Short mmCIF file of C-alpha atoms in Angstrom, two decimals:
data_model
loop_
_atom_site.label_atom_id
_atom_site.label_comp_id
_atom_site.label_asym_id
_atom_site.label_seq_id
_atom_site.Cartn_x
_atom_site.Cartn_y
_atom_site.Cartn_z
CA TYR A 142 187.58 72.59 59.86
CA HIS A 143 189.48 70.82 62.63
CA PRO A 144 189.61 67.00 62.90
CA MET A 145 189.23 67.03 66.68
CA LYS A 146 186.01 69.07 66.69
CA PRO A 147 183.05 67.33 68.36
CA HIS A 148 181.45 66.16 65.08
CA ARG A 149 183.14 62.74 65.34
CA VAL A 150 181.86 62.30 68.90
CA CYS A 151 178.35 63.15 67.72
CA MET A 152 178.67 60.49 65.02
CA THR A 153 179.84 57.99 67.64
CA HIS A 154 176.86 58.82 69.85
CA HIS A 155 174.38 58.30 67.01
CA LEU A 156 176.00 54.99 66.08
CA ILE A 157 175.76 53.79 69.70
CA LEU A 158 172.09 54.82 69.73
CA SER A 159 171.36 53.09 66.42
CA TYR A 160 172.80 49.81 67.75
CA ASP A 161 170.56 50.12 70.86
CA LEU A 162 173.64 49.90 73.09
CA CYS A 163 172.22 52.76 75.14
CA LYS A 164 169.65 50.38 76.57
CA HIS A 165 172.40 48.60 78.46
CA MET A 166 174.09 51.70 79.85
CA GLU A 167 173.45 54.57 82.23
CA MET A 168 173.82 57.80 80.28
CA TYR A 169 174.62 61.08 82.00
CA ARG A 170 174.91 64.68 80.93
CA PRO A 171 178.43 65.89 81.74
CA THR A 172 179.04 68.31 84.57
CA LEU A 173 180.90 71.29 83.10
CA ALA A 174 184.42 71.70 84.44
CA THR A 175 184.97 75.08 86.08
CA GLU A 176 188.08 77.22 85.88
CA HIS A 177 188.92 76.04 89.41
CA MET A 178 188.73 72.40 88.33
CA MET A 179 190.99 72.93 85.32
CA ARG A 180 193.51 74.71 87.52
CA GLN A 181 193.99 71.56 89.59
CA TYR A 182 196.63 70.84 86.95
CA HIS A 183 196.86 73.67 84.43
CA SER A 184 198.37 77.07 85.16
CA ALA A 185 196.01 79.91 86.08
CA GLU A 186 197.45 82.10 83.30
CA TYR A 187 196.80 79.50 80.61
CA ILE A 188 193.23 78.74 81.68
CA SER A 189 192.43 82.45 82.01
CA PHE A 190 193.76 83.13 78.51
CA MET A 191 191.75 80.27 77.00
CA LYS A 192 188.61 81.41 78.80
CA ASN A 193 188.84 84.97 77.49
CA VAL A 194 190.30 84.55 74.00
CA ASN A 195 187.89 84.71 71.05
CA VAL A 196 188.05 84.23 67.29
CA ASP A 197 187.71 87.96 66.58
CA THR A 198 190.60 89.27 68.68
CA PHE A 199 193.05 86.37 69.16
CA HIS A 200 195.41 87.72 66.45
CA GLU A 201 196.07 90.76 68.66
CA ASN A 202 197.80 88.54 71.26
CA THR A 203 200.56 86.93 69.21
CA SER A 204 202.98 86.71 72.14
CA LEU A 205 200.41 84.91 74.30
CA LEU A 206 199.46 82.64 71.41
CA GLN A 207 203.10 81.59 71.16
CA GLN A 208 203.45 81.24 74.93
CA PHE A 209 200.46 78.90 75.15
CA ASN A 210 201.21 77.14 71.84
CA MET A 211 197.95 78.17 70.19
CA GLY A 212 198.08 78.17 66.42
CA ASP A 213 198.34 75.60 63.64
CA ASP A 214 197.77 72.38 65.58
CA CYS A 215 195.68 74.05 68.27
CA PRO A 216 193.57 76.72 66.57
CA ILE A 217 191.24 79.14 68.32
CA PHE A 218 187.62 78.41 67.46
CA ASP A 219 184.24 79.59 68.66
CA LYS A 220 183.23 78.22 72.10
CA LEU A 221 186.66 76.66 72.64
CA TYR A 222 186.48 77.07 76.42
CA GLU A 223 182.98 75.56 76.57
CA TYR A 224 184.21 72.58 74.53
CA CYS A 225 187.04 72.01 77.02
CA ALA A 226 184.68 72.42 79.98
CA ILE A 227 182.35 69.74 78.57
CA TYR A 228 184.88 66.99 77.84
CA SER A 229 187.00 67.71 80.93
CA GLY A 230 183.98 67.86 83.22
CA ALA A 231 182.78 64.52 81.86
CA SER A 232 186.10 62.83 82.65
CA ILE A 233 186.23 64.30 86.17
CA HIS A 234 182.63 63.29 86.85
CA ALA A 235 183.30 59.79 85.50
CA ALA A 236 186.29 59.46 87.85
CA GLN A 237 184.11 60.46 90.79
CA ARG A 238 181.50 57.84 89.93
CA LEU A 239 184.25 55.22 89.93
CA ASN A 240 185.57 56.56 93.24
CA HIS A 241 182.20 56.11 94.90
CA GLY A 242 181.53 52.69 93.39
CA LEU A 243 178.56 53.94 91.38
CA CYS A 244 179.80 52.12 88.29
CA HIS A 245 182.51 49.63 87.36
CA THR A 246 183.25 51.08 83.92
CA ALA A 247 182.84 54.71 82.86
CA ILE A 248 183.16 55.91 79.26
CA ASN A 249 183.83 59.39 77.90
CA TRP A 250 184.61 59.18 74.19
CA ALA A 251 184.95 62.99 74.03
CA GLY A 252 187.91 62.84 76.45
CA GLY A 253 191.41 61.43 76.17
CA LEU A 254 193.24 64.59 75.06
CA HIS A 255 196.64 63.39 76.18
CA HIS A 256 199.05 65.97 74.74
CA ALA A 257 197.96 69.09 76.66
CA LYS A 258 200.64 70.43 79.00
CA LYS A 259 200.38 72.23 82.32
CA GLY A 260 201.01 75.61 80.70
CA GLY A 261 199.76 75.24 77.16
CA ALA A 262 198.06 73.37 74.36
CA SER A 263 199.69 70.70 72.20
CA GLY A 264 198.74 68.38 69.36
CA PHE A 265 195.02 69.24 69.07
CA CYS A 266 194.69 69.04 72.88
CA TYR A 267 193.83 72.04 75.08
CA VAL A 268 192.92 70.77 78.56
CA ASN A 269 194.34 67.45 79.73
CA ASP A 270 191.18 65.81 81.01
CA ILE A 271 193.11 62.58 81.62
CA VAL A 272 195.43 64.19 84.17
CA LEU A 273 192.46 65.89 85.87
CA ALA A 274 190.61 62.56 86.06
CA ILE A 275 193.66 60.72 87.41
CA LEU A 276 194.17 63.38 90.09
CA GLU A 277 190.56 62.82 91.12
CA LEU A 278 191.03 59.03 91.16
CA MET A 279 194.14 59.42 93.33
CA LYS A 280 191.97 60.76 96.14
CA TYR A 281 190.63 57.23 96.63
CA HIS A 282 193.14 54.98 94.86
CA ALA A 283 196.76 54.45 95.91
CA ARG A 284 197.78 53.17 92.46
CA VAL A 285 196.28 54.33 89.15
CA LEU A 286 197.32 52.67 85.89
CA TYR A 287 197.16 54.73 82.68
CA ILE A 288 197.30 52.92 79.30
CA ASP A 289 197.52 54.71 75.94
CA ILE A 290 196.88 52.93 72.60
CA ASP A 291 196.72 56.13 70.52
CA ILE A 292 199.32 56.12 67.73
CA HIS A 293 200.93 59.19 69.33
CA HIS A 294 202.89 59.01 72.56
CA GLY A 295 200.87 60.05 75.62
CA ASP A 296 203.45 62.69 76.49
CA GLY A 297 201.23 65.09 78.42
CA VAL A 298 200.05 62.42 80.87
CA GLU A 299 203.52 60.88 81.24
CA GLU A 300 205.02 64.31 81.95
CA ALA A 301 202.46 65.01 84.68
CA PHE A 302 203.28 61.81 86.59
CA TYR A 303 206.94 61.27 85.61
CA HIS A 304 208.15 61.79 89.19
CA THR A 305 205.66 59.63 91.09
CA ASP A 306 204.84 55.97 91.67
CA ARG A 307 201.16 56.77 92.32
CA CYS A 308 200.39 56.56 88.60
CA MET A 309 202.07 54.17 86.18
CA THR A 310 201.83 55.29 82.55
CA VAL A 311 202.08 52.79 79.68
CA SER A 312 202.12 54.00 76.07
CA PHE A 313 202.18 51.99 72.81
CA HIS A 314 202.97 54.44 70.00
CA LYS A 315 204.75 55.22 66.75
CA TYR A 316 208.27 56.45 67.43
CA GLY A 317 210.86 58.03 65.16
CA GLN A 318 210.24 61.24 63.17
CA PHE A 319 206.66 61.29 64.38
CA PHE A 320 204.81 63.70 66.66
CA PRO A 321 205.48 64.38 69.52
CA GLY A 322 208.93 62.77 69.23
CA THR A 323 208.97 61.46 72.80
CA GLY A 324 208.43 58.03 74.33
CA ASP A 325 211.71 56.21 73.87
CA LEU A 326 212.11 52.79 75.46
CA THR A 327 214.64 54.28 77.88
CA ASP A 328 212.23 56.96 79.18
CA VAL A 329 211.26 55.26 82.43
CA GLY A 330 210.58 58.07 84.93
CA VAL A 331 212.76 59.73 87.57
CA ARG A 332 213.11 59.81 91.36
CA GLU A 333 210.09 58.10 92.99
CA GLY A 334 208.69 57.56 89.51
CA GLN A 335 211.66 55.63 88.13
CA TYR A 336 210.44 52.60 86.15
CA TYR A 337 206.82 53.72 86.53
CA SER A 338 206.79 55.13 82.99
CA VAL A 339 206.61 52.37 80.38
CA ASN A 340 207.07 53.10 76.68
CA ALA A 341 206.69 50.73 73.73
CA PRO A 342 208.07 52.56 70.64
CA LEU A 343 206.66 50.97 67.49
CA LYS A 344 207.34 51.28 63.77
CA THR A 345 205.10 51.80 60.76
CA GLY A 346 202.57 49.17 59.68
CA ILE A 347 202.02 47.14 62.84
CA ASP A 348 199.01 44.83 62.46
CA ASP A 349 196.61 43.05 64.80
CA LYS A 350 198.71 39.93 65.34
CA THR A 351 202.02 41.64 66.05
CA TYR A 352 200.41 44.34 68.24
CA ASP A 353 198.75 41.65 70.34
CA LYS A 354 202.05 39.78 70.74
CA LEU A 355 203.47 42.82 72.54
CA PHE A 356 200.42 44.24 74.30
CA ARG A 357 199.30 41.11 76.15
CA PRO A 358 202.58 40.07 77.82
CA VAL A 359 203.50 43.65 78.71
CA MET A 360 200.12 44.45 80.24
CA GLN A 361 199.95 41.11 82.05
CA ALA A 362 203.32 41.89 83.65
CA VAL A 363 202.25 45.44 84.50
CA MET A 364 199.06 44.25 86.18
CA ASP A 365 200.89 41.50 88.09
CA THR A 366 203.61 43.89 89.27
CA TYR A 367 201.82 47.18 89.86
CA LYS A 368 198.42 45.83 91.00
CA PRO A 369 196.39 49.00 90.29
CA SER A 370 192.99 49.45 91.91
CA VAL A 371 191.72 51.45 88.92
CA VAL A 372 192.67 51.68 85.23
CA VAL A 373 192.41 54.61 82.79
CA LEU A 374 192.46 53.45 79.16
CA GLN A 375 192.92 55.98 76.35
CA CYS A 376 191.60 54.47 73.09
CA GLY A 377 192.88 56.85 70.43
CA ALA A 378 191.52 55.60 67.08
CA ASP A 379 194.36 56.99 64.94
CA SER A 380 196.16 53.65 65.39
CA LEU A 381 193.57 52.10 63.06
CA ALA A 382 194.29 51.32 59.42
CA ASN A 383 193.62 54.11 56.92
CA ASP A 384 193.82 57.01 59.39
CA ARG A 385 194.64 60.39 57.85
CA LEU A 386 197.64 60.89 60.15
CA GLY A 387 198.32 57.40 61.45
CA VAL A 388 200.63 54.77 59.94
CA PHE A 389 199.52 51.65 61.82
CA ASN A 390 197.40 48.88 60.32
CA LEU A 391 195.00 47.77 63.07
CA THR A 392 191.45 46.61 62.41
CA LEU A 393 188.53 47.19 64.79
CA GLU A 394 189.08 43.71 66.21
CA GLY A 395 192.78 44.30 66.82
CA HIS A 396 192.21 47.65 68.50
CA ALA A 397 189.32 46.34 70.59
CA LYS A 398 191.35 43.31 71.72
CA CYS A 399 193.26 45.70 73.98
CA VAL A 400 189.99 46.90 75.52
CA LYS A 401 188.71 43.35 75.97
CA PHE A 402 192.00 42.18 77.50
CA MET A 403 192.04 44.97 80.10
CA LYS A 404 188.34 44.43 80.82
CA GLY A 405 189.21 40.83 81.69
CA PHE A 406 191.13 41.91 84.80
CA ASN A 407 187.83 43.07 86.33
CA VAL A 408 189.40 46.26 87.72
CA PRO A 409 187.31 49.48 87.68
CA MET A 410 188.10 51.30 84.45
CA LEU A 411 187.71 54.75 82.92
CA VAL A 412 187.66 54.48 79.13
CA LEU A 413 188.42 57.58 77.07
CA GLY A 414 188.68 58.58 73.42
CA GLY A 415 191.66 60.41 71.95
CA GLY A 416 193.06 60.89 68.47
CA GLY A 417 191.48 59.75 65.23
CA TYR A 418 191.36 61.66 61.98
CA ASN A 419 189.18 59.48 59.79
CA ILE A 420 185.92 60.43 61.47
CA ARG A 421 183.97 57.51 59.98
CA ASN A 422 186.42 55.03 61.45
CA VAL A 423 186.57 56.84 64.78
CA ALA A 424 182.81 56.43 65.19
CA ARG A 425 183.01 52.80 64.06
CA CYS A 426 185.79 52.07 66.54
CA TRP A 427 184.26 53.64 69.63
CA ALA A 428 180.79 52.23 68.95
CA TYR A 429 182.31 48.77 68.55
CA GLU A 430 184.38 49.12 71.70
CA THR A 431 181.29 50.24 73.58
CA SER A 432 179.72 46.91 72.57
CA VAL A 433 182.84 45.07 73.76
CA LEU A 434 182.67 46.78 77.15
CA LEU A 435 178.98 45.83 77.38
CA ASP A 436 179.58 42.22 76.25
CA LYS A 437 177.08 42.76 73.43
CA THR A 438 177.45 41.42 69.89
CA ILE A 439 176.50 43.88 67.17
CA SER A 440 175.97 43.46 63.44
CA ASP A 441 178.55 44.43 60.83
CA ASP A 442 175.70 46.09 58.93
CA ILE A 443 175.42 49.66 60.20
CA PRO A 444 171.81 50.50 61.19
CA MET A 445 170.04 53.56 59.87
CA ASN A 446 171.09 56.73 61.69
CA ASP A 447 171.48 60.46 61.06
CA TYR A 448 174.99 59.99 59.63
CA ILE A 449 174.41 56.85 57.56
CA GLN A 450 175.68 58.55 54.39
CA TYR A 451 179.18 58.76 55.90
CA TYR A 452 179.56 54.97 55.94
CA GLY A 453 178.95 54.30 52.24
CA PRO A 454 179.33 52.65 49.88
CA ASP A 455 179.35 49.38 51.87
CA TYR A 456 177.76 50.64 55.13
CA ARG A 457 179.82 48.16 57.13
CA LEU A 458 181.20 48.53 60.64
CA SER A 459 184.40 46.60 59.98
CA ILE A 460 187.63 48.27 58.83
CA PRO A 461 189.91 46.27 56.50
CA GLN A 462 193.67 46.36 56.73
CA ILE A 463 195.58 48.14 53.98
CA PRO A 464 198.49 46.79 51.91
CA ILE A 465 201.49 48.35 53.70
CA GLU A 466 204.72 46.84 54.97
CA ASN A 467 204.93 45.92 58.67
CA ASP A 468 208.29 47.26 59.79
CA ASN A 469 207.92 45.67 63.23
CA SER A 470 209.79 42.38 63.02
CA LEU A 471 209.17 39.71 65.64
CA ASP A 472 212.78 40.15 66.72
CA TYR A 473 212.28 43.90 67.22
CA LEU A 474 209.09 43.38 69.24
CA SER A 475 210.78 40.67 71.30
CA LYS A 476 213.58 43.08 72.25
CA ILE A 477 211.04 45.72 73.34
CA ARG A 478 209.11 43.18 75.40
CA ILE A 479 212.25 41.84 77.10
CA GLN A 480 213.50 45.35 77.93
CA ILE A 481 210.15 46.46 79.38
CA LEU A 482 209.90 43.30 81.50
CA GLU A 483 213.44 43.95 82.72
CA HIS A 484 212.45 47.49 83.76
CA LEU A 485 209.45 46.10 85.65
CA ARG A 486 211.71 43.70 87.57
CA HIS A 487 213.35 46.72 89.20
CA LEU A 488 210.06 47.38 91.01
CA LYS A 489 209.87 45.72 94.39
CA GLY A 490 206.19 44.88 94.35
CA ALA A 491 203.28 47.29 94.26
CA PRO A 492 204.04 50.59 96.02
CA SER A 493 201.99 51.41 99.08
CA VAL A 494 200.89 54.84 100.20
CA GLU A 495 199.43 56.13 103.42
CA MET A 496 195.98 57.42 102.55
CA ASN A 497 195.18 60.48 104.66
CA GLU A 498 191.85 62.26 104.91
CA VAL A 499 190.19 62.16 101.50
CA PRO A 500 189.93 65.61 99.86
CA PRO A 501 186.45 66.71 98.77
CA ASP A 502 185.14 65.87 95.30
CA LEU A 503 185.75 68.52 92.66
CA VAL A 504 182.14 68.17 91.48
CA GLN A 505 179.80 68.82 94.39
CA THR A 506 176.20 67.63 94.30
CA VAL A 507 173.96 70.58 95.11
CA GLN A 508 170.36 70.04 96.12
CA VAL A 509 168.14 72.49 94.27
CA GLU A 510 164.58 73.14 95.41
CA ALA A 511 162.20 71.97 92.72
CA ASP A 512 160.29 74.55 90.72
CA PRO A 513 156.63 73.39 90.64
CA ASP A 514 156.19 75.10 87.25
CA GLN A 515 159.09 73.21 85.70
CA ARG A 516 158.82 69.52 84.76
CA MET A 517 162.46 68.80 85.53
CA THR A 518 165.12 71.07 87.03
CA GLU A 519 168.49 71.60 85.34
CA ALA A 520 170.19 69.63 88.12
CA GLU A 521 167.78 66.74 87.61
CA ARG A 522 168.33 66.77 83.85
CA ASN A 523 172.09 66.69 84.33
CA ALA A 524 171.81 63.63 86.57
CA HIS A 525 169.05 61.92 84.59
CA VAL A 526 169.59 58.27 83.69
CA GLN A 527 167.68 57.05 80.67
CA ASN A 528 165.24 54.30 81.56
CA PRO A 529 165.21 51.40 79.05
CA GLY A 530 161.43 51.74 78.90
CA GLU A 531 161.82 55.20 77.35
CA TYR A 532 163.19 53.73 74.12
CA TYR A 533 160.62 52.84 71.49
CA ASP A 534 160.74 49.25 70.26
CA GLY A 535 157.51 49.26 68.29
CA TYR A 536 154.15 47.83 69.23
CA GLU A 537 153.98 44.26 70.42
#
């Protein structure tokens, strides 16, 4: 069993359905990412290996397993490549919908795998769908802002854009003897990207109030200075209280405050999942944040759904804090905030870029001639938007 397998996303989906949030959204089947799409960032050798490796023969390629960092944290499992194609394709497709103004907010809770590197896997992440989505957004947007509220540093995304001012990365994470060990306050980017990497290294036990005291002023300053035309928000749920790997103490409300605050800027936004190793709380978190993005109030009593047994014995949506020490003093957080704001002052306004001819979309819409013997073609199913009238509300 692997904590990042799609079971938690399936639970999230069923919770969203049970709260009837789907009635207020357009829901799309993801377009599968091809090998060509993944190679827009990842090395050809790595993608080829992942496409061809299987659970029966992977032990025969120990040197390649080491080269691509496949093993304990990133195990080989059945249909691994298909899994990556689904979540990566969804993030790319979501970025394209934002590019063309087809939506103002796009959500892919299966995405947000921020540790994957150009030439290998890392920290439960195989293909970095975030980088692929940002590269797609850059075709239309001069400045892309990436925000990461996962408990782990968003090292894979930061590394991809460490040398450029086209994407500012901001990460709030646990630092100090904690995976991946990167994301110091002084890591600010290099060359054209200097001061476009922002890191907020936090300590164990941070709670809603103290997290908010840092997040709001930092992100307000980032938005005022950088002026992005699109935002990518990674909502890793391992920063919640009582996570199996996490050591923060956020409730649903504290975590979702970040989502609500960024939503308030009214900038197009791609919202992604990420880490989270208490699958019940992951589903709770992302269903609740879906309601926040939709401006819908939902009950704390979890409705009946296929996974209702997972939420016992209280069957509540809310997540209580746990009795642990908050090692983040107000003085410590104040020093981080002051240093980050000082780094931002080095930036002389929002960078501009000459936008040349826009490259073609990675996902191309292909018109397929309808089969008269088939009720709906595969292409039509993939693009199908659920009509609110299709959901059963009972007889009036």
